[in-house]
Coordinates of C-alpha atoms in Angstrom, one line a residue:
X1 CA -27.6 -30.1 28.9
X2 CA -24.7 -30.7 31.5
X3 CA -21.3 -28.4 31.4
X4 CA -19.3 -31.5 31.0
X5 CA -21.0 -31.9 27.5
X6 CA -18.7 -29.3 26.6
X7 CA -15.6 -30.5 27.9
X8 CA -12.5 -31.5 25.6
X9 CA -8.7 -32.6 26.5
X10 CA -6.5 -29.7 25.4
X11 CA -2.8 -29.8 26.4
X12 CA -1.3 -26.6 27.8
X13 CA 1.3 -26.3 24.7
X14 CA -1.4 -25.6 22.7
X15 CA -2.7 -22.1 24.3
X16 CA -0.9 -19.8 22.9
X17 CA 1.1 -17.2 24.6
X18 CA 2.2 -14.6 22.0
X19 CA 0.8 -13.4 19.0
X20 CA 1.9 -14.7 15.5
X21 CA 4.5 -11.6 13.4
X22 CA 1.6 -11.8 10.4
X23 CA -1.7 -11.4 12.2
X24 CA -3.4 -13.3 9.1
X25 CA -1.0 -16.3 8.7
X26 CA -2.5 -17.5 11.9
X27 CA -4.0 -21.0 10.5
X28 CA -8.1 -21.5 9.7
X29 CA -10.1 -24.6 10.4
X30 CA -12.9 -24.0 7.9
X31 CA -16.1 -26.1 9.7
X32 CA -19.3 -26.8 7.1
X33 CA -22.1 -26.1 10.3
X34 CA -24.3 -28.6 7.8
X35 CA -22.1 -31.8 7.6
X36 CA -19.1 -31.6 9.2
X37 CA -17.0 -31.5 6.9
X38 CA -13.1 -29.6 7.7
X39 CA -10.6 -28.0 5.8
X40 CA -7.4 -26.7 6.8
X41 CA -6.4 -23.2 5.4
X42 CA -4.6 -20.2 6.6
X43 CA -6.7 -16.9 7.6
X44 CA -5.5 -15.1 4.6
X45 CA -7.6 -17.9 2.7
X46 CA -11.1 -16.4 4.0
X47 CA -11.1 -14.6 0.8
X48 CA -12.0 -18.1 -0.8
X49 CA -15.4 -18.3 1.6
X50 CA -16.7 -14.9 0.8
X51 CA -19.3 -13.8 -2.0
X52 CA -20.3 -10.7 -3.0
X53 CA -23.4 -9.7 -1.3
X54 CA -22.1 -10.9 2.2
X55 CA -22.2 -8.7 5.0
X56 CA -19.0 -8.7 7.3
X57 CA -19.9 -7.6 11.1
X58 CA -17.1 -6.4 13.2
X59 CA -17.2 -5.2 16.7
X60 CA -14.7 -2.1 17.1
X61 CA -14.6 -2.1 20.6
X62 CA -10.9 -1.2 22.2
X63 CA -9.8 -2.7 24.9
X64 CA -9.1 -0.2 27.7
X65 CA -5.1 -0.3 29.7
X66 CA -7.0 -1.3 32.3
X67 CA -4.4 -2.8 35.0
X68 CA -3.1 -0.2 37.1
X69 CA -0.2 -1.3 39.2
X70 CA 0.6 1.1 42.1
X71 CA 1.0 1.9 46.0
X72 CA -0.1 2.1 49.3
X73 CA 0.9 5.3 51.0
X74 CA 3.0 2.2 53.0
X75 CA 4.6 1.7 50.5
X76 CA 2.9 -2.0 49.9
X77 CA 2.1 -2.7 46.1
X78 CA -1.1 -2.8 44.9
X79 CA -3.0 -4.0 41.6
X80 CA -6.5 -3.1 40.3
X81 CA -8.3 -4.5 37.4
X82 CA -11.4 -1.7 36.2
X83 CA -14.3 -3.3 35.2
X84 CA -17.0 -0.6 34.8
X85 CA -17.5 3.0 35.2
X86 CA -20.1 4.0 37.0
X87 CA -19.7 7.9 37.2
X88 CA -18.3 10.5 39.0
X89 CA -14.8 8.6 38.6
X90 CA -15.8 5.5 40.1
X91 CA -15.2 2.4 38.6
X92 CA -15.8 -1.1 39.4
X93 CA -12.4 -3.1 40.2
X94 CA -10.6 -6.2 40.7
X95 CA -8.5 -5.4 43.7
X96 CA -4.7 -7.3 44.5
X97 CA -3.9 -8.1 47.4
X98 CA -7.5 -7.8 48.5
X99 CA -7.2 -7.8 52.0
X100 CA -4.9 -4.7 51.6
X101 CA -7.9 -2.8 49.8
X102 CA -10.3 -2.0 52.2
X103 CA -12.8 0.7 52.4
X104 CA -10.7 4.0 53.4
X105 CA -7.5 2.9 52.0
X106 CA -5.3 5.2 50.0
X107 CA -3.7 4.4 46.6
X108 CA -1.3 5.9 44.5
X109 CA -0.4 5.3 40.5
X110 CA 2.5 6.9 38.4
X111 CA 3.8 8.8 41.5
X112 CA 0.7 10.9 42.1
X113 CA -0.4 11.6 38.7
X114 CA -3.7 9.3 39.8
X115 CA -4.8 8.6 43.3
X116 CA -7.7 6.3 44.3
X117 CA -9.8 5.9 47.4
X118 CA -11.8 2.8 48.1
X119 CA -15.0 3.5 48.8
X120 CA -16.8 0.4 49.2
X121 CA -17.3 -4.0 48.2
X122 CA -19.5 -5.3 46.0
X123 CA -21.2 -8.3 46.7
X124 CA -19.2 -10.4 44.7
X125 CA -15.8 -8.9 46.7
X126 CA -15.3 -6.1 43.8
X127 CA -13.8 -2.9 45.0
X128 CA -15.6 0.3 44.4
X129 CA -13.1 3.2 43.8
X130 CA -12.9 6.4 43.3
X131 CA -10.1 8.4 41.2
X132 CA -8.6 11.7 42.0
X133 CA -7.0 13.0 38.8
X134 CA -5.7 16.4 36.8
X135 CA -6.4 16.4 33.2
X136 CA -8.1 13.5 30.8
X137 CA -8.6 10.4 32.7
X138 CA -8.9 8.0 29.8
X139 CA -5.1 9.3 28.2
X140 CA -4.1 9.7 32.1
X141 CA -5.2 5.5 31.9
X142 CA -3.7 5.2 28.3
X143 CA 0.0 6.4 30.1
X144 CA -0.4 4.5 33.3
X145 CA -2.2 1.8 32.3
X146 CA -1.5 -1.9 31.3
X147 CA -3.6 -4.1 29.3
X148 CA -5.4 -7.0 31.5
X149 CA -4.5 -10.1 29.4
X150 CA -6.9 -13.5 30.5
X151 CA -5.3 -15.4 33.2
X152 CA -4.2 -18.3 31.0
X153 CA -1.3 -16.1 29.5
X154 CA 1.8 -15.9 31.2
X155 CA 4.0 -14.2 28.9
X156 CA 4.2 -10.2 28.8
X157 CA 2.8 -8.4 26.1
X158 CA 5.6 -7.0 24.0
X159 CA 3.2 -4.3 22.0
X160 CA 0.3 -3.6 23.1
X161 CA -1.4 -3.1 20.1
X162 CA -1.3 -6.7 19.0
X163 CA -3.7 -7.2 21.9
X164 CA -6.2 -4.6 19.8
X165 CA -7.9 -5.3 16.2
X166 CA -6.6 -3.0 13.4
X167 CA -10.1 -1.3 13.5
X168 CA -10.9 -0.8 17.1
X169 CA -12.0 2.5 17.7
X170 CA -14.5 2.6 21.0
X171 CA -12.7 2.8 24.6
X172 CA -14.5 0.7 26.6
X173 CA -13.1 -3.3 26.9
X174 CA -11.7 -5.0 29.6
X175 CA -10.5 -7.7 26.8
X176 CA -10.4 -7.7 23.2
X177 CA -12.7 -9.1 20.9
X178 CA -10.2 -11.6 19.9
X179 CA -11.8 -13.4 16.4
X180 CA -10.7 -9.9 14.5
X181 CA -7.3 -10.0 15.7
X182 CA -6.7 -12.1 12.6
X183 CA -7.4 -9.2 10.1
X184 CA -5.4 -6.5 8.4
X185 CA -6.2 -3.6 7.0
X186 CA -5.0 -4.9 3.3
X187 CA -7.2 -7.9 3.9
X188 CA -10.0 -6.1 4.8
X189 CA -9.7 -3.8 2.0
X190 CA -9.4 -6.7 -0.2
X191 CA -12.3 -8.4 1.3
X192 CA -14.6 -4.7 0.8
X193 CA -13.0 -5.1 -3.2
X194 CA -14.6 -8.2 -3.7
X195 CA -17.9 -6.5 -3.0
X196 CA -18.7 -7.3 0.9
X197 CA -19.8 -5.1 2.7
X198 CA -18.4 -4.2 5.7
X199 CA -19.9 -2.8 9.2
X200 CA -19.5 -2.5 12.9
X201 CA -21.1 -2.9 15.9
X202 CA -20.0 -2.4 19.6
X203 CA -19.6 -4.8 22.3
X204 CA -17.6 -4.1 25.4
X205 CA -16.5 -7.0 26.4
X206 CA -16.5 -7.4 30.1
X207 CA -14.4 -10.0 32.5
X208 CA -17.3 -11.9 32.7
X209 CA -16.3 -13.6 29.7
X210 CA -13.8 -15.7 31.3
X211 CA -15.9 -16.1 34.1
X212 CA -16.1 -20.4 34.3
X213 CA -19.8 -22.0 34.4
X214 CA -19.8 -23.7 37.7
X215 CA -23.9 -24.8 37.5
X216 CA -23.8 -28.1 36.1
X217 CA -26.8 -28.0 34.6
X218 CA -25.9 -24.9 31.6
X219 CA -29.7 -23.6 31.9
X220 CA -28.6 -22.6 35.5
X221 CA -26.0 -20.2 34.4
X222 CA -26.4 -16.6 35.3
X223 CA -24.7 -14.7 32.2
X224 CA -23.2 -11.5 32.5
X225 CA -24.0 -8.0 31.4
X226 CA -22.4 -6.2 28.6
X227 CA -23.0 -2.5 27.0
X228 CA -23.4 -2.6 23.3
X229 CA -24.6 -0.7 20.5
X230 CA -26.1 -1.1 16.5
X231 CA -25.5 2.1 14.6
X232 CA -28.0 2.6 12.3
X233 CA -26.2 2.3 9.5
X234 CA -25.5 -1.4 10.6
X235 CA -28.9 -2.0 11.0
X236 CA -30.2 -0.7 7.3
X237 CA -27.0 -2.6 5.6
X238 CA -27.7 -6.2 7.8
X239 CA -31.1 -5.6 6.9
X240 CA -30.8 -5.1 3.1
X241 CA -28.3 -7.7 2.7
X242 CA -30.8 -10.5 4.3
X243 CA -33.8 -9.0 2.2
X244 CA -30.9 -9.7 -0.9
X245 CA -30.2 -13.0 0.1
X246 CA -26.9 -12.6 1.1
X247 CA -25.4 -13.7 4.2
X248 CA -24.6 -12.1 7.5
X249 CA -21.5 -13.0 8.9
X250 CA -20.2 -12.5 12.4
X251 CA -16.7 -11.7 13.7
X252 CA -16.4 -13.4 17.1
X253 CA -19.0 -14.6 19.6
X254 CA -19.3 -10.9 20.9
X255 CA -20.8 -8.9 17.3
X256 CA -23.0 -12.5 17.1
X257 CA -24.2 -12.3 20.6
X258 CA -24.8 -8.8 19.7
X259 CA -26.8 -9.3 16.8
X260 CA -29.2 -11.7 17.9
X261 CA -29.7 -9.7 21.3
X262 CA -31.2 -7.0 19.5
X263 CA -32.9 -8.7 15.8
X264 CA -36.7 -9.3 16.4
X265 CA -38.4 -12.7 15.8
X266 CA -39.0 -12.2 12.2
X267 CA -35.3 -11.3 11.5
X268 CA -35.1 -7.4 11.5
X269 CA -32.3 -5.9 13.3
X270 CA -33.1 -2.8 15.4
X271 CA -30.7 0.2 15.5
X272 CA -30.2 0.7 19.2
X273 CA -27.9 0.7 22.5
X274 CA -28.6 -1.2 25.7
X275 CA -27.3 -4.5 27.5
X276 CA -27.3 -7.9 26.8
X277 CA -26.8 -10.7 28.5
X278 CA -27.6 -13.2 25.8
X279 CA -26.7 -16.9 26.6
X280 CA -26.6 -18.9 23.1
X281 CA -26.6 -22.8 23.5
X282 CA -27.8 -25.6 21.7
X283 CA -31.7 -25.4 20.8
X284 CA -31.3 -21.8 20.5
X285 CA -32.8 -20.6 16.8
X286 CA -30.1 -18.1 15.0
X287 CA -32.5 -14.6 14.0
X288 CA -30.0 -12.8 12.3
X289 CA -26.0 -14.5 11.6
X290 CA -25.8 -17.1 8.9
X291 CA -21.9 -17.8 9.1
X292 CA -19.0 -17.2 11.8
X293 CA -15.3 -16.2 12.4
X294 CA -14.3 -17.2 15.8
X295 CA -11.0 -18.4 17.8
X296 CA -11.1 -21.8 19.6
X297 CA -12.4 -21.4 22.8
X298 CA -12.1 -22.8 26.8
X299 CA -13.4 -26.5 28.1
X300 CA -16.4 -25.9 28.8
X301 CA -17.0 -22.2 28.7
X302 CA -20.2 -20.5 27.3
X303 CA -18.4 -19.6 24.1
X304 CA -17.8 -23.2 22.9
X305 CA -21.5 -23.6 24.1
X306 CA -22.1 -20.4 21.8
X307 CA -20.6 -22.2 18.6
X308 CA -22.2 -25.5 19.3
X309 CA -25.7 -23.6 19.0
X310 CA -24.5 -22.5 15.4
X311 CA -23.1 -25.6 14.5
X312 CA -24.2 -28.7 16.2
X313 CA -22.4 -30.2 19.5
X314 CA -21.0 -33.3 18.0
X315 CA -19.9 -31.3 14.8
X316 CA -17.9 -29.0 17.0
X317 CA -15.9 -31.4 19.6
X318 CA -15.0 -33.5 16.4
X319 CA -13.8 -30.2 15.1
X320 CA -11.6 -29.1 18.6
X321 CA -10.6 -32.5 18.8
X322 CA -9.0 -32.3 14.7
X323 CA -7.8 -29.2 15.8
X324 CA -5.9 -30.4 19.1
X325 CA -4.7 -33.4 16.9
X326 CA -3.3 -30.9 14.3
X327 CA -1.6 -28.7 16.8
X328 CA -3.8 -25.3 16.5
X329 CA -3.1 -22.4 18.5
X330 CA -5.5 -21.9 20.9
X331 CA -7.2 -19.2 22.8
X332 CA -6.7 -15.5 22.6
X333 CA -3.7 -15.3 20.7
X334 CA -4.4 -18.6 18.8
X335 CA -5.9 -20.1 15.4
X336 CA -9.5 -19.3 13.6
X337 CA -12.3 -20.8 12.7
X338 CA -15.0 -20.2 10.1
X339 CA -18.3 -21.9 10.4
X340 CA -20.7 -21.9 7.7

């Protein structure tokens, strides 16, 4: 299949640039995988697609402040992006201007608090550097730091929280999982009251997620790497719930990407950590998620490719297309869909 079998028109009023006051009045395009078949609700609605039984999988990843904005000993301003730690207080970055980020060079954040050397390029231009620090360097990151919003939002975050889900809890993101921004706390506690269960993996999701598909042919795409991990518990509850005949249902493409990395060919999901670099598109055979919350994703980008596997190409750009003609949100920050 070709890239530009995922394309769709999407004016730029429709990506949204702030969050909604009410994280779940954000509206819900309910998709039937099977027939096609839409309804228009509001996320508070999920409650009516639920049954006891079900087994609700979040990822509680946290997105790390990971946008550092600081100085040459010039005096020149300078931006890094980290990406991934790779010990001994060196960490994979995206590096602004670049050309002012060379090996050797000096750089300063919150007036000294943390300093930075560059060590060395990666072969894709990355900047390995390495921090100089007193203290904690995660809270030292949680002070200093700024959260690294995807490059199609202009606008500045006012709270930074509302760029986090209610129940992240693991450090480790350079963006958030965004389908479980719809939730609250009441909802999900109304959700576990109806008698489904509820359980998390983790997925850190890297940058590579925006990262476009330029191979025109999607076979040829080289995914990237991220860390995740199935708790045990998740494993024995996603287990027993299939054995039950309930359903397993992902939150976002990341805890679905996560799920079928790690499930075996006969449907039994392992309890374990490692990396995946999973690429889901259509022809690919679902192991472990029956059903799916998920935002509306980018032209041609291997999350739309990701939702097409679950629910069928055509059924999907008919879907985006109702969606653009009923003036969803879009994006991070936008509207939801369910797919069952």
């Amino acid at each position: 299949m070709n890239k530009s079998d995922f394309d769709f028109y999407l004016p730029d009023e429709l990506i949204a640039q702030t969050p909604l006051e009410k994280r779940d009045n954000s509206r819900l395009l309910h998709l039937d995988k099977h027939t096609g078949e839409i309804e228009h609700k509001h996320f508070y609605d999920i409650k009516q697609y639920l049954r006891p039984g079900d087994c609700l999988i979040l990822n509680d990843s946290r997105v790390l402040p990971a946008r550092l904005i600081g100085t040459r000993p010039t005096g020149g301003a300078v931006e890094l992006v980290l990406l991934k730690d790779l010990g001994d207080n060196c960490w994979e970055c995206l590096s602004r201007p670049g050309r002012k980020t060379k090996p050797g060079q000096e750089l300063i954040f919150g007036n000294g608090e943390l300093t930075a050397v560059v060590q060395d390029l990666t072969q894709g231009g990355n900047r390995i550097v390495k921090f100089g620090y007193n203290g904690i360097f995660l809270e030292i990151l949680e002070r200093l730091g700024k959260m690294p919003l995807p490059p199609y939002i202009k606008e500045e975050l006012q709270d930074s929280e509302r760029y986090q889900t209610v129940y992240s809890k693991e450090l480790g993101s350079a963006a958030a999982p965004t389908a479980g921004l719809h939730f609250t706390k009441e909802l999900l506690s109304e959700i576990e009251d109806m008698g489904v269960r509820i359980c998390c993996v983790t997925l850190h999701v890297g940058l590579g997620t925006f990262r476009p598909v330029k191979a025109e042919n999607i076979e040829d795409h080289d995914m990237h790497s991220e860390f995740c991990i199935i708790p045990e518990e998740t494993a024995k509850t996603v287990n027993d719930t299939k054995k039950a005949g309930g359903r397993v249902i992902a939150v976002g493409t990341t805890s679905c990407r996560t799920l079928e990395s790690f499930t075996t060919d006969d449907g039994v999901l392992q309890a374990t950590s490692g990396w995946t670099n999973i690429f889901i598109y259509p022809g690919y055979t679902f192991k472990c998620i029956d059903a799916l919350i998920t935002n509306f994703h980018l032209p041609e980008s291997t999350l739309i490719m990701l939702v097409s596997a679950l629910a069928g190409r055509e059924h999907i750009l008919n879907a985006y297309k109702t969606a653009v003609n009923e003036k969803y949100r879009f994006f991070s920050f936008g509207d939801a869909m369910f797919i069952e």
